Amino acid sequence: MAHNLDIRESRPDDSAAIESLYPEAFPDENLLPLVRDLLNDAVVAISLVGTIDTRIVGHAIFTKCGVIGYRCNAALLGPLAVAPAWQRQGIGSAIVRAGLRRLRAANVNQIYVLGDPAYYGRLGFVKECSVEPPFPLPAEWAGAWQSQILGDTRTPCAGRLSVPPQWLRPALWAP
Ligand SMILES: CC(C)(COP(=O)(O)OP(=O)(O)OC[C@H]1O[C@@H](n2cnc3c(N)ncnc32)[C@H](O)[C@@H]1OP(=O)(O)O)[C@@H](O)C(=O)NCCC(=O)NCCS
């Protein structure tokens, strides 16, 4: 990486910069209500920003979740955004890896994500077949539901991911 990326947990005074990042990264999708609702609540396990020369160039949220019927510490990754001028330079991957390290240290052992397998597969995610997302996905998105086990999970979970209300919006789970 040619740039000097620093990754840290977000702070309340980062909110303006985080809010300007999302419409840039997702011009066709308004994720701000979700991002605001998550950051205003203790459901967030970790919110990380990537900065270059103190400017926020990337952000990711990991939300605390469970699997219905199991005692497990799970998290859902999303959203993840990198400013267009800084994309494809390893920043998104570095933020995700930093989040995974922190979650592992916090005894979170299962991470779920809905996203492009070509991207998340490079970060260790594989297609999830036992734990269902909160809403049924369209057939063409089946491969986009992925997970990663951190550490040593001896009892695999099966069932449905239990997410906080911020994620219980069907539009977040449909094209
Ligand atoms: C998707 C996103 C978070 C990736 O972050 P990034 O910092 O650009 O990605 P990285 O530099 O870590 O990795 C890029 C690599 O992943 C690959 N890749 C695979 N699928 C990709 C995708 N959908 N978007 C970007 N890169 C992708 C690229 O080919 C690239 O590899 P290369 O450099 O060898 O060509 C960022 O591009 C972004 O914010 N995009 C707009 C918002 C978005 O689509 N978010 C979706 C998250 S599910």
CSV table of C-alpha atoms and ligand atoms in Angstrom, one decimal:
chain,number,residue,atom,x,y,z
A,1,MET,CA,0.0,0.0,0.0
A,2,ALA,CA,1.5,3.3,-1.1
A,3,HIS,CA,-0.5,5.4,1.3
A,4,ASN,CA,-0.3,5.8,5.0
A,5,LEU,CA,-3.6,4.3,6.2
A,6,ASP,CA,-4.6,4.4,9.8
A,7,ILE,CA,-7.5,2.4,11.1
A,8,ARG,CA,-9.3,3.2,14.3
A,9,GLU,CA,-12.7,3.0,16.0
A,10,SER,CA,-14.9,5.8,14.9
A,11,ARG,CA,-15.8,8.7,17.3
A,12,PRO,CA,-18.9,10.8,17.6
A,13,ASP,CA,-17.1,13.7,15.9
A,14,ASP,CA,-16.5,11.5,12.8
A,15,SER,CA,-20.2,11.5,12.0
A,16,ALA,CA,-20.2,14.3,9.4
A,17,ALA,CA,-17.3,12.7,7.5
A,18,ILE,CA,-18.9,9.3,7.6
A,19,GLU,CA,-22.2,10.7,6.4
A,20,SER,CA,-20.5,12.3,3.4
A,21,LEU,CA,-18.7,9.1,2.5
A,22,TYR,CA,-21.8,6.9,1.9
A,23,PRO,CA,-23.5,9.0,-0.8
A,24,GLU,CA,-20.2,9.1,-2.6
A,25,ALA,CA,-19.5,5.4,-2.4
A,26,PHE,CA,-23.2,4.4,-3.0
A,27,PRO,CA,-24.6,7.0,-5.4
A,28,ASP,CA,-27.7,4.8,-6.2
A,29,GLU,CA,-28.5,3.7,-2.7
A,30,ASN,CA,-29.3,5.7,0.5
A,31,LEU,CA,-27.6,3.9,3.3
A,32,LEU,CA,-27.5,6.9,5.6
A,33,PRO,CA,-30.6,6.0,7.7
A,34,LEU,CA,-29.1,2.6,8.4
A,35,VAL,CA,-25.7,4.0,9.2
A,36,ARG,CA,-27.1,6.7,11.5
A,37,ASP,CA,-29.4,4.2,13.3
A,38,LEU,CA,-26.6,1.8,13.9
A,39,LEU,CA,-24.1,4.4,15.1
A,40,ASN,CA,-26.7,5.8,17.5
A,41,ASP,CA,-27.1,2.5,19.3
A,42,ALA,CA,-25.1,0.0,21.3
A,43,VAL,CA,-25.9,-2.7,18.7
A,44,VAL,CA,-22.7,-1.9,16.9
A,45,ALA,CA,-19.9,-4.2,17.9
A,46,ILE,CA,-17.3,-2.2,16.1
A,47,SER,CA,-17.3,0.8,13.8
A,48,LEU,CA,-14.0,1.4,12.1
A,49,VAL,CA,-12.7,4.3,10.0
A,50,GLY,CA,-9.7,4.3,7.7
A,51,THR,CA,-7.9,7.6,7.6
A,52,ILE,CA,-5.2,9.0,5.5
A,53,ASP,CA,-3.6,12.2,6.8
A,54,THR,CA,-6.6,12.3,9.3
A,55,ARG,CA,-9.1,12.4,6.4
A,56,ILE,CA,-11.7,9.6,6.6
A,57,VAL,CA,-11.5,7.5,3.4
A,58,GLY,CA,-13.3,4.3,4.4
A,59,HIS,CA,-15.7,3.0,7.0
A,60,ALA,CA,-17.2,-0.3,8.1
A,61,ILE,CA,-19.7,-1.4,10.7
A,62,PHE,CA,-19.9,-4.8,12.4
A,63,THR,CA,-23.3,-5.3,14.2
A,64,LYS,CA,-23.8,-7.7,17.1
A,65,CYS,CA,-26.1,-10.5,16.2
A,66,GLY,CA,-27.1,-14.0,17.3
A,67,VAL,CA,-28.4,-17.1,15.8
A,68,ILE,CA,-31.9,-18.0,17.0
A,69,GLY,CA,-31.8,-21.0,19.4
A,70,TYR,CA,-28.1,-20.8,20.0
A,71,ARG,CA,-25.8,-19.1,22.4
A,72,CYS,CA,-23.2,-17.6,20.1
A,73,ASN,CA,-21.4,-14.3,19.5
A,74,ALA,CA,-22.0,-13.4,15.9
A,75,ALA,CA,-21.6,-10.2,14.0
A,76,LEU,CA,-22.9,-8.9,10.7
A,77,LEU,CA,-20.5,-6.9,8.5
A,78,GLY,CA,-22.0,-4.0,6.7
A,79,PRO,CA,-22.1,-1.5,5.3
A,80,LEU,CA,-18.6,-1.1,4.0
A,81,ALA,CA,-17.6,2.0,2.0
A,82,VAL,CA,-14.4,3.4,0.6
A,83,ALA,CA,-14.3,6.9,-1.0
A,84,PRO,CA,-14.3,6.5,-4.8
A,85,ALA,CA,-10.9,8.2,-5.2
A,86,TRP,CA,-9.4,5.7,-2.8
A,87,GLN,CA,-11.0,2.5,-4.0
A,88,ARG,CA,-9.0,-0.6,-5.2
A,89,GLN,CA,-6.0,0.4,-3.1
A,90,GLY,CA,-6.5,-2.2,-0.4
A,91,ILE,CA,-8.3,0.1,2.0
A,92,GLY,CA,-11.6,-1.8,2.2
A,93,SER,CA,-9.7,-5.1,2.7
A,94,ALA,CA,-7.5,-3.6,5.4
A,95,ILE,CA,-10.5,-2.2,7.3
A,96,VAL,CA,-12.3,-5.6,7.1
A,97,ARG,CA,-9.2,-7.4,8.3
A,98,ALA,CA,-8.7,-5.0,11.2
A,99,GLY,CA,-12.4,-5.6,12.2
A,100,LEU,CA,-12.0,-9.3,12.1
A,101,ARG,CA,-8.9,-9.1,14.4
A,102,ARG,CA,-10.8,-7.0,16.9
A,103,LEU,CA,-13.9,-9.2,16.8
A,104,ARG,CA,-11.8,-12.3,17.4
A,105,ALA,CA,-10.2,-10.6,20.4
A,106,ALA,CA,-13.7,-9.9,21.7
A,107,ASN,CA,-14.7,-13.5,21.4
A,108,VAL,CA,-17.0,-13.0,18.4
A,109,ASN,CA,-16.6,-16.2,16.4
A,110,GLN,CA,-19.0,-15.9,13.5
A,111,ILE,CA,-19.2,-13.1,11.0
A,112,TYR,CA,-21.8,-12.9,8.3
A,113,VAL,CA,-22.0,-10.6,5.3
A,114,LEU,CA,-24.2,-10.1,2.2
A,115,GLY,CA,-22.0,-8.9,-0.6
A,116,ASP,CA,-20.0,-9.8,-3.7
A,117,PRO,CA,-18.4,-13.2,-3.2
A,118,ALA,CA,-15.6,-12.1,-5.6
A,119,TYR,CA,-14.7,-9.5,-3.0
A,120,TYR,CA,-15.4,-11.1,0.3
A,121,GLY,CA,-14.0,-14.5,-0.8
A,122,ARG,CA,-10.6,-12.9,-0.8
A,123,LEU,CA,-11.1,-12.0,2.8
A,124,GLY,CA,-11.9,-15.5,3.9
A,125,PHE,CA,-15.7,-15.5,3.6
A,126,VAL,CA,-17.4,-18.6,2.2
A,127,LYS,CA,-21.0,-19.3,1.1
A,128,GLU,CA,-23.2,-19.8,4.2
A,129,CYS,CA,-25.7,-22.6,4.0
A,130,SER,CA,-26.7,-23.4,7.6
A,131,VAL,CA,-27.6,-20.0,9.0
A,132,GLU,CA,-30.2,-18.1,7.0
A,133,PRO,CA,-30.3,-14.3,6.6
A,134,PRO,CA,-33.2,-12.5,8.4
A,135,PHE,CA,-35.2,-12.3,5.1
A,136,PRO,CA,-35.3,-14.7,2.2
A,137,LEU,CA,-32.9,-13.7,-0.5
A,138,PRO,CA,-33.7,-13.7,-4.3
A,139,ALA,CA,-32.3,-16.8,-6.0
A,140,GLU,CA,-29.6,-14.7,-7.8
A,141,TRP,CA,-28.3,-13.5,-4.5
A,142,ALA,CA,-27.9,-16.9,-2.9
A,143,GLY,CA,-24.1,-16.9,-3.3
A,144,ALA,CA,-23.9,-13.4,-1.8
A,145,TRP,CA,-24.8,-14.6,1.7
A,146,GLN,CA,-21.5,-15.6,3.3
A,147,SER,CA,-19.8,-16.2,6.6
A,148,GLN,CA,-16.5,-16.7,8.2
A,149,ILE,CA,-15.7,-18.5,11.4
A,150,LEU,CA,-13.1,-16.9,13.7
A,151,GLY,CA,-11.4,-19.2,16.1
A,152,ASP,CA,-12.6,-22.6,17.1
A,153,THR,CA,-16.4,-23.1,16.9
A,154,ARG,CA,-17.1,-26.7,17.8
A,155,THR,CA,-20.9,-26.4,17.6
A,156,PRO,CA,-22.0,-25.1,14.2
A,157,CYS,CA,-25.1,-23.1,14.3
A,158,ALA,CA,-28.1,-23.6,12.0
A,159,GLY,CA,-31.2,-21.5,11.8
A,160,ARG,CA,-31.8,-17.8,11.2
A,161,LEU,CA,-29.5,-14.9,12.0
A,162,SER,CA,-31.1,-12.7,14.7
A,163,VAL,CA,-30.4,-9.1,13.9
A,164,PRO,CA,-31.3,-5.9,15.8
A,165,PRO,CA,-34.2,-3.8,14.5
A,166,GLN,CA,-32.0,-1.5,12.4
A,167,TRP,CA,-31.4,-4.4,10.1
A,168,LEU,CA,-35.1,-5.6,10.0
A,169,ARG,CA,-35.9,-3.6,6.8
A,170,PRO,CA,-36.7,-5.9,3.9
A,171,ALA,CA,-35.3,-3.3,1.4
A,172,LEU,CA,-31.8,-3.9,2.9
A,173,TRP,CA,-32.1,-7.6,1.8
A,174,ALA,CA,-33.4,-7.2,-1.7
A,175,PRO,CA,-32.0,-5.8,-5.0
B,1,LIG,C1,-16.4,-2.5,-2.4
B,1,LIG,C2,-15.4,-1.6,-1.7
B,1,LIG,C3,-15.8,-1.5,-0.2
B,1,LIG,C4,-14.1,-2.3,-1.8
B,1,LIG,O1,-13.1,-1.5,-1.1
B,1,LIG,P1,-11.7,-1.2,-1.9
B,1,LIG,O2,-10.8,-0.5,-0.9
B,1,LIG,O3,-12.1,-0.5,-3.1
B,1,LIG,O4,-11.2,-2.7,-2.2
B,1,LIG,P2,-9.8,-3.3,-2.0
B,1,LIG,O5,-8.8,-2.4,-2.6
B,1,LIG,O6,-9.6,-3.8,-0.6
B,1,LIG,O7,-9.9,-4.6,-2.9
B,1,LIG,C5,-10.2,-4.4,-4.3
B,1,LIG,C6,-9.9,-5.7,-4.9
B,1,LIG,O8,-11.1,-6.6,-4.8
B,1,LIG,C7,-11.5,-6.9,-6.1
B,1,LIG,N1,-13.0,-6.8,-6.2
B,1,LIG,C8,-13.8,-7.9,-6.4
B,1,LIG,N2,-15.0,-7.5,-6.3
B,1,LIG,C9,-15.0,-6.1,-6.0
B,1,LIG,C10,-16.0,-5.2,-5.9
B,1,LIG,N3,-17.3,-5.5,-6.0
B,1,LIG,N4,-15.7,-3.9,-5.6
B,1,LIG,C11,-14.3,-3.6,-5.6
B,1,LIG,N5,-13.4,-4.5,-5.7
B,1,LIG,C12,-13.7,-5.7,-5.9
B,1,LIG,C13,-10.9,-6.0,-7.1
B,1,LIG,O9,-10.7,-6.7,-8.3
B,1,LIG,C14,-9.7,-5.5,-6.4
B,1,LIG,O10,-8.6,-6.4,-6.8
B,1,LIG,P3,-7.5,-5.9,-7.7
B,1,LIG,O11,-6.9,-4.7,-7.1
B,1,LIG,O12,-6.6,-7.1,-7.7
B,1,LIG,O13,-8.2,-5.7,-9.0
B,1,LIG,C15,-15.3,-0.2,-2.3
B,1,LIG,O14,-14.9,-0.4,-3.6
B,1,LIG,C16,-16.6,0.5,-2.3
B,1,LIG,O15,-16.9,1.2,-1.3
B,1,LIG,N6,-17.4,0.4,-3.3
B,1,LIG,C17,-18.6,1.1,-3.4
B,1,LIG,C18,-19.6,0.7,-2.4
B,1,LIG,C19,-19.9,-0.8,-2.5
B,1,LIG,O16,-20.1,-1.3,-3.6
B,1,LIG,N7,-19.9,-1.5,-1.3
B,1,LIG,C20,-20.2,-2.9,-1.3
B,1,LIG,C21,-19.8,-3.5,-0.1
B,1,LIG,S1,-20.6,-5.1,-0.2
